[in-house]
PDB file of C-alpha atoms and ligand atoms in Angstrom:
ATOM      1  CA  MET A 241     101.245 158.391 163.826  1.00 88.00           C
ATOM      2  CA  LYS A 242     103.620 160.422 162.084  1.00 92.00           C
ATOM      3  CA  VAL A 243     104.541 159.317 158.372  1.00 95.00           C
ATOM      4  CA  GLN A 244     107.966 160.226 158.622  1.00 96.00           C
ATOM      5  CA  GLU A 245     108.920 158.611 155.277  1.00 97.00           C
ATOM      6  CA  ALA A 246     107.088 156.987 152.516  1.00 98.00           C
ATOM      7  CA  LYS A 247     108.625 155.009 149.489  1.00 97.00           C
ATOM      8  CA  TYR A 248     107.814 153.113 146.605  1.00 98.00           C
ATOM      9  CA  VAL A 249     109.241 149.592 146.764  1.00 98.00           C
ATOM     10  CA  MET A 250     107.915 147.436 143.872  1.00 98.00           C
ATOM     11  CA  SER A 251     105.352 146.431 141.789  1.00 98.00           C
ATOM     12  CA  ASN A 252     104.240 143.423 141.271  1.00 96.00           C
ATOM     13  CA  SER A 253     101.456 141.097 139.162  1.00 94.00           C
ATOM     14  CA  ASP A 254     102.481 137.995 141.690  1.00 95.00           C
ATOM     15  CA  TYR A 255     102.214 138.059 145.246  1.00 96.00           C
ATOM     16  CA  LEU A 256     104.809 135.449 145.516  1.00 96.00           C
ATOM     17  CA  LYS A 257     106.988 138.243 144.227  1.00 97.00           C
ATOM     18  CA  CYS A 258     105.986 140.787 146.556  1.00 98.00           C
ATOM     19  CA  PRO A 259     108.675 142.209 149.378  1.00 98.00           C
ATOM     20  CA  SER A 260     109.325 139.435 151.971  1.00 97.00           C
ATOM     21  CA  PRO A 261     106.693 138.795 154.392  1.00 96.00           C
ATOM     22  CA  ASP A 262     108.287 140.429 157.473  1.00 95.00           C
ATOM     23  CA  LEU A 263     106.788 143.658 158.233  1.00 97.00           C
ATOM     24  CA  PRO A 264     102.876 144.258 158.919  1.00 97.00           C
ATOM     25  CA  GLU A 265     100.995 145.497 155.525  1.00 98.00           C
ATOM     26  CA  TYR A 266      98.145 147.103 154.726  1.00 98.00           C
ATOM     27  CA  ALA A 267      95.898 146.992 151.591  1.00 98.00           C
ATOM     28  CA  PHE A 268      93.629 149.356 150.053  1.00 98.00           C
ATOM     29  CA  ILE A 269      90.829 148.024 147.836  1.00 97.00           C
ATOM     30  CA  GLY A 270      87.597 149.060 145.872  1.00 97.00           C
ATOM     31  CA  ARG A 271      86.153 149.438 142.755  1.00 95.00           C
ATOM     32  CA  SER A 272      88.167 151.228 140.254  1.00 92.00           C
ATOM     33  CA  ASN A 273      88.386 154.944 140.777  1.00 94.00           C
ATOM     34  CA  VAL A 274      87.189 155.016 144.526  1.00 97.00           C
ATOM     35  CA  GLY A 275      90.141 156.703 145.262  1.00 97.00           C
ATOM     36  CA  LYS A 276      92.737 154.470 146.528  1.00 97.00           C
ATOM     37  CA  SER A 277      95.673 155.778 145.140  1.00 97.00           C
ATOM     38  CA  SER A 278      94.811 159.388 146.163  1.00 98.00           C
ATOM     39  CA  LEU A 279      93.946 158.257 149.541  1.00 98.00           C
ATOM     40  CA  ILE A 280      97.831 156.476 149.986  1.00 98.00           C
ATOM     41  CA  ASN A 281      98.907 160.120 148.618  1.00 98.00           C
ATOM     42  CA  MET A 282      96.808 161.654 151.232  1.00 98.00           C
ATOM     43  CA  LEU A 283      98.049 159.085 154.290  1.00 98.00           C
ATOM     44  CA  THR A 284     101.767 160.111 153.422  1.00 98.00           C
ATOM     45  CA  GLU A 285     101.475 163.581 152.231  1.00 96.00           C
ATOM     46  CA  LYS A 286     103.233 163.009 148.825  1.00 96.00           C
ATOM     47  CA  LYS A 287     101.127 164.227 146.180  1.00 94.00           C
ATOM     48  CA  SER A 288     102.414 161.946 143.754  1.00 95.00           C
ATOM     49  CA  LEU A 289     103.287 158.614 145.509  1.00 96.00           C
ATOM     50  CA  ALA A 290     100.925 156.587 144.420  1.00 96.00           C
ATOM     51  CA  LYS A 291      99.802 157.199 140.222  1.00 95.00           C
ATOM     52  CA  THR A 292      95.974 158.433 140.124  1.00 95.00           C
ATOM     53  CA  SER A 293      93.925 159.257 137.194  1.00 93.00           C
ATOM     54  CA  GLN A 294      90.058 160.286 136.379  1.00 93.00           C
ATOM     55  CA  GLN A 295      89.750 157.208 134.029  1.00 90.00           C
ATOM     56  CA  PRO A 296      89.454 154.125 136.057  1.00 88.00           C
ATOM     57  CA  GLY A 297      91.630 151.431 135.988  1.00 86.00           C
ATOM     58  CA  LYS A 298      94.747 153.411 136.354  1.00 88.00           C
ATOM     59  CA  THR A 299      96.391 150.756 139.148  1.00 89.00           C
ATOM     60  CA  GLN A 300      97.050 147.575 137.581  1.00 90.00           C
ATOM     61  CA  LEU A 301      99.456 145.861 139.707  1.00 94.00           C
ATOM     62  CA  ILE A 302     100.072 145.051 143.485  1.00 97.00           C
ATOM     63  CA  ASN A 303     102.145 148.089 144.647  1.00 98.00           C
ATOM     64  CA  HIS A 304     104.351 148.263 147.745  1.00 98.00           C
ATOM     65  CA  TYR A 305     105.180 151.273 149.528  1.00 98.00           C
ATOM     66  CA  LEU A 306     107.362 151.099 152.876  1.00 98.00           C
ATOM     67  CA  ILE A 307     106.122 153.519 155.302  1.00 98.00           C
ATOM     68  CA  ASN A 308     108.731 154.686 158.260  1.00 97.00           C
ATOM     69  CA  ASN A 309     110.981 151.762 157.409  1.00 97.00           C
ATOM     70  CA  SER A 310     108.418 149.804 159.849  1.00 96.00           C
ATOM     71  CA  TRP A 311     105.137 148.874 158.305  1.00 98.00           C
ATOM     72  CA  TYR A 312     103.771 148.427 153.867  1.00 98.00           C
ATOM     73  CA  LEU A 313     100.972 150.060 152.466  1.00 98.00           C
ATOM     74  CA  VAL A 314      99.780 148.435 149.372  1.00 98.00           C
ATOM     75  CA  ASP A 315      97.527 149.948 146.451  1.00 98.00           C
ATOM     76  CA  LEU A 316      95.711 147.409 144.387  1.00 96.00           C
ATOM     77  CA  PRO A 317      93.929 147.330 141.265  1.00 93.00           C
ATOM     78  CA  GLY A 318      90.539 148.215 141.420  1.00 92.00           C
ATOM     79  CA  TYR A 319      87.541 145.837 140.903  1.00 89.00           C
ATOM     80  CA  GLY A 320      84.148 145.659 138.823  1.00 81.00           C
ATOM     81  CA  TYR A 321      85.571 148.182 136.084  1.00 75.00           C
ATOM     82  CA  ALA A 322      83.539 147.189 133.183  1.00 70.00           C
ATOM     83  CA  LYS A 323      85.044 148.854 130.317  1.00 77.00           C
ATOM     84  CA  VAL A 324      88.328 146.379 130.400  1.00 78.00           C
ATOM     85  CA  SER A 325      88.014 142.636 128.695  1.00 83.00           C
ATOM     86  CA  LYS A 326      86.425 140.219 130.582  1.00 85.00           C
ATOM     87  CA  VAL A 327      89.819 138.486 130.041  1.00 87.00           C
ATOM     88  CA  GLU A 328      91.659 141.163 131.564  1.00 84.00           C
ATOM     89  CA  ARG A 329      89.018 141.627 134.358  1.00 84.00           C
ATOM     90  CA  GLU A 330      89.572 138.006 135.332  1.00 87.00           C
ATOM     91  CA  LYS A 331      93.014 138.199 135.453  1.00 88.00           C
ATOM     92  CA  TRP A 332      93.205 141.348 137.718  1.00 87.00           C
ATOM     93  CA  GLU A 333      90.753 139.691 140.028  1.00 90.00           C
ATOM     94  CA  LYS A 334      92.766 136.243 140.332  1.00 93.00           C
ATOM     95  CA  MET A 335      95.703 138.547 140.961  1.00 94.00           C
ATOM     96  CA  ILE A 336      93.676 140.386 143.829  1.00 95.00           C
ATOM     97  CA  GLY A 337      92.472 137.321 145.175  1.00 95.00           C
ATOM     98  CA  ASP A 338      95.386 135.367 145.177  1.00 97.00           C
ATOM     99  CA  TYR A 339      97.372 138.232 146.971  1.00 98.00           C
ATOM    100  CA  LEU A 340      94.268 138.692 149.688  1.00 97.00           C
ATOM    101  CA  HIS A 341      94.124 135.161 150.528  1.00 97.00           C
ATOM    102  CA  ASN A 342      98.021 134.109 150.460  1.00 97.00           C
ATOM    103  CA  ARG A 343      99.486 137.309 151.784  1.00 97.00           C
ATOM    104  CA  GLU A 344     100.912 135.875 155.372  1.00 95.00           C
ATOM    105  CA  ASN A 345     101.945 139.529 156.726  1.00 96.00           C
ATOM    106  CA  LEU A 346      98.358 141.262 155.427  1.00 97.00           C
ATOM    107  CA  ILE A 347      97.279 142.393 159.021  1.00 96.00           C
ATOM    108  CA  CYS A 348      93.713 143.803 157.454  1.00 95.00           C
ATOM    109  CA  THR A 349      92.362 145.556 154.617  1.00 98.00           C
ATOM    110  CA  PHE A 350      90.912 148.443 153.915  1.00 98.00           C
ATOM    111  CA  VAL A 351      87.762 148.333 151.785  1.00 98.00           C
ATOM    112  CA  LEU A 352      87.021 152.000 150.114  1.00 98.00           C
ATOM    113  CA  ILE A 353      83.382 153.209 149.047  1.00 98.00           C
ATOM    114  CA  ASP A 354      82.826 156.330 147.378  1.00 98.00           C
ATOM    115  CA  ILE A 355      80.342 158.111 149.654  1.00 98.00           C
ATOM    116  CA  ARG A 356      77.731 159.223 147.293  1.00 98.00           C
ATOM    117  CA  HIS A 357      76.689 155.742 146.224  1.00 94.00           C
ATOM    118  CA  SER A 358      74.180 153.471 148.272  1.00 91.00           C
ATOM    119  CA  ALA A 359      75.309 150.024 148.595  1.00 94.00           C
ATOM    120  CA  LEU A 360      76.290 148.384 145.666  1.00 95.00           C
ATOM    121  CA  ASP A 361      76.386 144.430 145.352  1.00 94.00           C
ATOM    122  CA  VAL A 362      79.617 144.361 143.653  1.00 93.00           C
ATOM    123  CA  ASP A 363      81.076 145.929 147.300  1.00 96.00           C
ATOM    124  CA  LEU A 364      78.916 143.863 149.389  1.00 96.00           C
ATOM    125  CA  ASP A 365      79.780 140.468 147.879  1.00 95.00           C
ATOM    126  CA  PHE A 366      83.615 141.487 148.022  1.00 95.00           C
ATOM    127  CA  MET A 367      83.128 142.256 151.575  1.00 96.00           C
ATOM    128  CA  GLU A 368      81.244 138.637 151.902  1.00 95.00           C
ATOM    129  CA  GLY A 369      84.015 137.298 150.365  1.00 95.00           C
ATOM    130  CA  LEU A 370      86.516 138.577 152.659  1.00 96.00           C
ATOM    131  CA  GLY A 371      84.573 137.361 155.733  1.00 95.00           C
ATOM    132  CA  GLU A 372      84.185 133.729 154.181  1.00 94.00           C
ATOM    133  CA  ALA A 373      87.997 134.026 154.052  1.00 94.00           C
ATOM    134  CA  GLY A 374      88.916 135.454 157.398  1.00 94.00           C
ATOM    135  CA  ILE A 375      90.260 138.265 156.119  1.00 95.00           C
ATOM    136  CA  PRO A 376      89.708 141.330 158.433  1.00 95.00           C
ATOM    137  CA  PHE A 377      88.456 144.755 157.033  1.00 97.00           C
ATOM    138  CA  HIS A 378      87.649 148.320 157.852  1.00 98.00           C
ATOM    139  CA  ILE A 379      85.676 150.658 155.541  1.00 98.00           C
ATOM    140  CA  ILE A 380      86.793 153.758 154.358  1.00 98.00           C
ATOM    141  CA  PHE A 381      83.958 156.036 153.173  1.00 98.00           C
ATOM    142  CA  THR A 382      85.696 158.463 150.041  1.00 98.00           C
ATOM    143  CA  LYS A 383      85.409 161.767 148.278  1.00 98.00           C
ATOM    144  CA  ALA A 384      83.417 163.065 151.327  1.00 98.00           C
ATOM    145  CA  ASP A 385      84.170 166.373 150.046  1.00 98.00           C
ATOM    146  CA  LYS A 386      81.657 165.862 147.294  1.00 98.00           C
ATOM    147  CA  LEU A 387      78.864 165.942 149.837  1.00 98.00           C
ATOM    148  CA  LYS A 388      77.396 168.414 152.688  1.00 97.00           C
ATOM    149  CA  ALA A 389      78.317 166.849 156.069  1.00 95.00           C
ATOM    150  CA  SER A 390      74.905 166.026 156.772  1.00 97.00           C
ATOM    151  CA  GLN A 391      74.659 164.233 153.479  1.00 97.00           C
ATOM    152  CA  ALA A 392      77.505 162.142 154.165  1.00 97.00           C
ATOM    153  CA  ALA A 393      76.479 161.257 157.588  1.00 96.00           C
ATOM    154  CA  ALA A 394      73.165 159.913 155.921  1.00 97.00           C
ATOM    155  CA  GLN A 395      75.006 157.931 153.814  1.00 97.00           C
ATOM    156  CA  VAL A 396      77.028 156.418 155.990  1.00 97.00           C
ATOM    157  CA  ASP A 397      73.937 155.477 158.292  1.00 97.00           C
ATOM    158  CA  ALA A 398      72.178 154.061 155.450  1.00 97.00           C
ATOM    159  CA  TYR A 399      75.163 151.872 154.718  1.00 97.00           C
ATOM    160  CA  LYS A 400      75.586 151.068 157.960  1.00 96.00           C
ATOM    161  CA  LYS A 401      71.905 149.894 158.248  1.00 95.00           C
ATOM    162  CA  LYS A 402      72.203 147.698 154.932  1.00 95.00           C
ATOM    163  CA  LEU A 403      75.562 145.885 156.640  1.00 95.00           C
ATOM    164  CA  ASP A 404      73.461 145.097 159.834  1.00 94.00           C
ATOM    165  CA  LEU A 405      70.987 143.251 157.675  1.00 93.00           C
ATOM    166  CA  ILE A 406      74.236 140.970 156.235  1.00 91.00           C
ATOM    167  CA  TRP A 407      76.716 140.955 159.192  1.00 91.00           C
ATOM    168  CA  ASP A 408      76.350 140.612 163.265  1.00 91.00           C
ATOM    169  CA  GLU A 409      78.905 143.262 163.663  1.00 91.00           C
ATOM    170  CA  THR A 410      79.944 146.277 161.288  1.00 91.00           C
ATOM    171  CA  PRO A 411      83.480 146.838 160.640  1.00 94.00           C
ATOM    172  CA  PRO A 412      84.993 150.181 161.852  1.00 95.00           C
ATOM    173  CA  MET A 413      84.394 152.748 159.533  1.00 97.00           C
ATOM    174  CA  PHE A 414      86.195 155.944 158.158  1.00 98.00           C
ATOM    175  CA  ILE A 415      85.168 159.164 156.495  1.00 98.00           C
ATOM    176  CA  SER A 416      87.735 160.533 154.235  1.00 98.00           C
ATOM    177  CA  SER A 417      88.447 163.089 151.780  1.00 98.00           C
ATOM    178  CA  ALA A 418      91.885 162.999 149.806  1.00 98.00           C
ATOM    179  CA  GLU A 419      90.782 166.395 148.548  1.00 97.00           C
ATOM    180  CA  LYS A 420      90.559 168.119 151.691  1.00 97.00           C
ATOM    181  CA  ASN A 421      93.089 166.001 153.696  1.00 96.00           C
ATOM    182  CA  GLU A 422      90.060 164.781 155.928  1.00 97.00           C
ATOM    183  CA  GLY A 423      90.145 161.318 158.172  1.00 97.00           C
ATOM    184  CA  ARG A 424      93.713 161.102 157.790  1.00 97.00           C
ATOM    185  CA  GLU A 425      94.436 160.697 161.698  1.00 97.00           C
ATOM    186  CA  PRO A 426      92.047 158.223 162.529  1.00 97.00           C
ATOM    187  CA  ILE A 427      93.273 155.557 159.678  1.00 98.00           C
ATOM    188  CA  LEU A 428      96.600 155.821 160.784  1.00 98.00           C
ATOM    189  CA  GLN A 429      95.515 155.560 164.561  1.00 97.00           C
ATOM    190  CA  ALA A 430      93.789 152.134 163.593  1.00 97.00           C
ATOM    191  CA  ILE A 431      97.169 151.234 161.720  1.00 97.00           C
ATOM    192  CA  GLU A 432      99.605 151.872 164.528  1.00 97.00           C
ATOM    193  CA  THR A 433      97.172 150.240 166.998  1.00 96.00           C
ATOM    194  CA  TYR A 434      97.971 147.386 164.887  1.00 96.00           C
ATOM    195  CA  ASN A 435     101.428 147.781 164.400  1.00 95.00           C
ATOM    196  CA  GLN A 436     101.662 147.517 167.866  1.00 92.00           C
ATOM    197  CA  SER A 437     100.101 144.116 168.354  1.00 87.00           C
ATOM    198  CA  PHE A 438     102.359 142.953 165.526  1.00 82.00           C
ATOM    199  CA  GLU A 439     105.220 144.130 167.745  1.00 81.00           C
ATOM    200  CA  LYS A 440     103.995 142.035 170.987  1.00 78.00           C
ATOM    201  CA  THR A 441     103.497 139.110 168.839  1.00 75.00           C
ATOM    202  CA  LYS A 442     107.073 138.804 167.617  1.00 69.00           C
TER     203      LYS A 442
HETATM  204  P1  GTP B 751      92.240 152.700 140.076  1.00 55.99           P
HETATM  205  O1  GTP B 751      93.592 152.893 140.147  1.00 55.99           O
HETATM  206  O2  GTP B 751      91.840 153.059 138.570  1.00 55.99           O
HETATM  207  O3  GTP B 751      91.438 151.659 140.230  1.00 55.99           O
HETATM  208  O4  GTP B 751      91.158 154.201 140.826  1.00 55.99           O
HETATM  209  P2  GTP B 751      92.209 154.940 142.274  1.00 55.99           P
HETATM  210  O5  GTP B 751      90.741 153.881 143.495  1.00 55.99           O
HETATM  211  O6  GTP B 751      93.007 154.304 142.689  1.00 55.99           O
HETATM  212  O7  GTP B 751      91.314 155.853 142.119  1.00 55.99           O
HETATM  213  P3  GTP B 751      91.913 157.053 142.143  1.00 55.99           P
HETATM  214  O8  GTP B 751      93.099 157.332 143.243  1.00 55.99           O
HETATM  215  O9  GTP B 751      93.082 157.357 141.069  1.00 55.99           O
HETATM  216  O10 GTP B 751      91.198 158.466 142.012  1.00 55.99           O
HETATM  217  C1  GTP B 751      90.160 158.567 141.452  1.00 55.99           C
HETATM  218  C2  GTP B 751      89.591 159.768 140.591  1.00 55.99           C
HETATM  219  O11 GTP B 751      88.951 160.285 141.688  1.00 55.99           O
HETATM  220  C3  GTP B 751      90.710 160.827 140.415  1.00 55.99           C
HETATM  221  O12 GTP B 751      90.401 161.665 139.596  1.00 55.99           O
HETATM  222  C4  GTP B 751      90.842 161.558 141.805  1.00 55.99           C
HETATM  223  O13 GTP B 751      91.406 163.049 141.583  1.00 55.99           O
HETATM  224  C5  GTP B 751      89.846 161.323 142.609  1.00 55.99           C
HETATM  225  N1  GTP B 751      89.297 161.506 143.687  1.00 55.99           N
HETATM  226  C6  GTP B 751      90.462 160.883 144.667  1.00 55.99           C
HETATM  227  N2  GTP B 751      89.704 161.242 145.791  1.00 55.99           N
HETATM  228  C7  GTP B 751      89.251 161.833 146.028  1.00 55.99           C
HETATM  229  C8  GTP B 751      88.706 162.639 146.926  1.00 55.99           C
HETATM  230  O14 GTP B 751      88.538 162.500 148.143  1.00 55.99           O
HETATM  231  N3  GTP B 751      87.917 163.753 146.285  1.00 55.99           N
HETATM  232  C9  GTP B 751      87.595 164.241 145.138  1.00 55.99           C
HETATM  233  N4  GTP B 751      86.363 165.077 144.988  1.00 55.99           N
HETATM  234  N5  GTP B 751      87.956 163.413 144.450  1.00 55.99           N
HETATM  235  C10 GTP B 751      88.789 162.284 144.718  1.00 55.99           C
HETATM  236 MG1   MG B 752      94.580 153.251 141.839  1.00 55.99          MG
END
């Protein structure tokens, strides 16, 4: 799929104030600093569409981007950022949870995992929550440029093994690097396939 147009629409703390839910939507979620906003910029080939930072906790709202006037990409705040206050963290978690559980046009979510880390409980628990709520998800490993290709493949393999212990079926997985522009086509292709089935159900 070609991204011909990508534009920022709005930012909200409440899913009820998000754009009307009549286009297919895909959300990026993961621990703070994992590279959600950078990946949105990479996919849309717009360096500063979504705001990024070396400091965790940059994205603090539900941000909608309209792609090709036909679907939404959503940048969410990260979870598991220890340095914000408990009150603030709970507020973000509620905002993300309400959005994920109630957004009716959310077709699937992409859970981002830093490829350098072994499986963390915070991510595994989050995915389990998605599974229990019946929210489909894919996994995108980020920052692949930080490892050699063989190390990256070994990390993905180990992650898969860990997921196999929990899930009957492992979700689709992608390897990406926003730095090196890697993984763009397969991710956009997956979205395109969903968009086509959304069209058919209309
Ligand atoms: P929050 O909004 O704080 O939750 O973070 P985020 O998940 O949106 O991460 P963001 O895109 O802001 O990136 C965090 C840091 O990681 C920035 O310094 C990015 O430049 C860096 N980064 C993101 N993706 C990559 C990547 O693929 N490779 C490398 N080397 N660095 C990356
Ligand atoms: Mg961000």
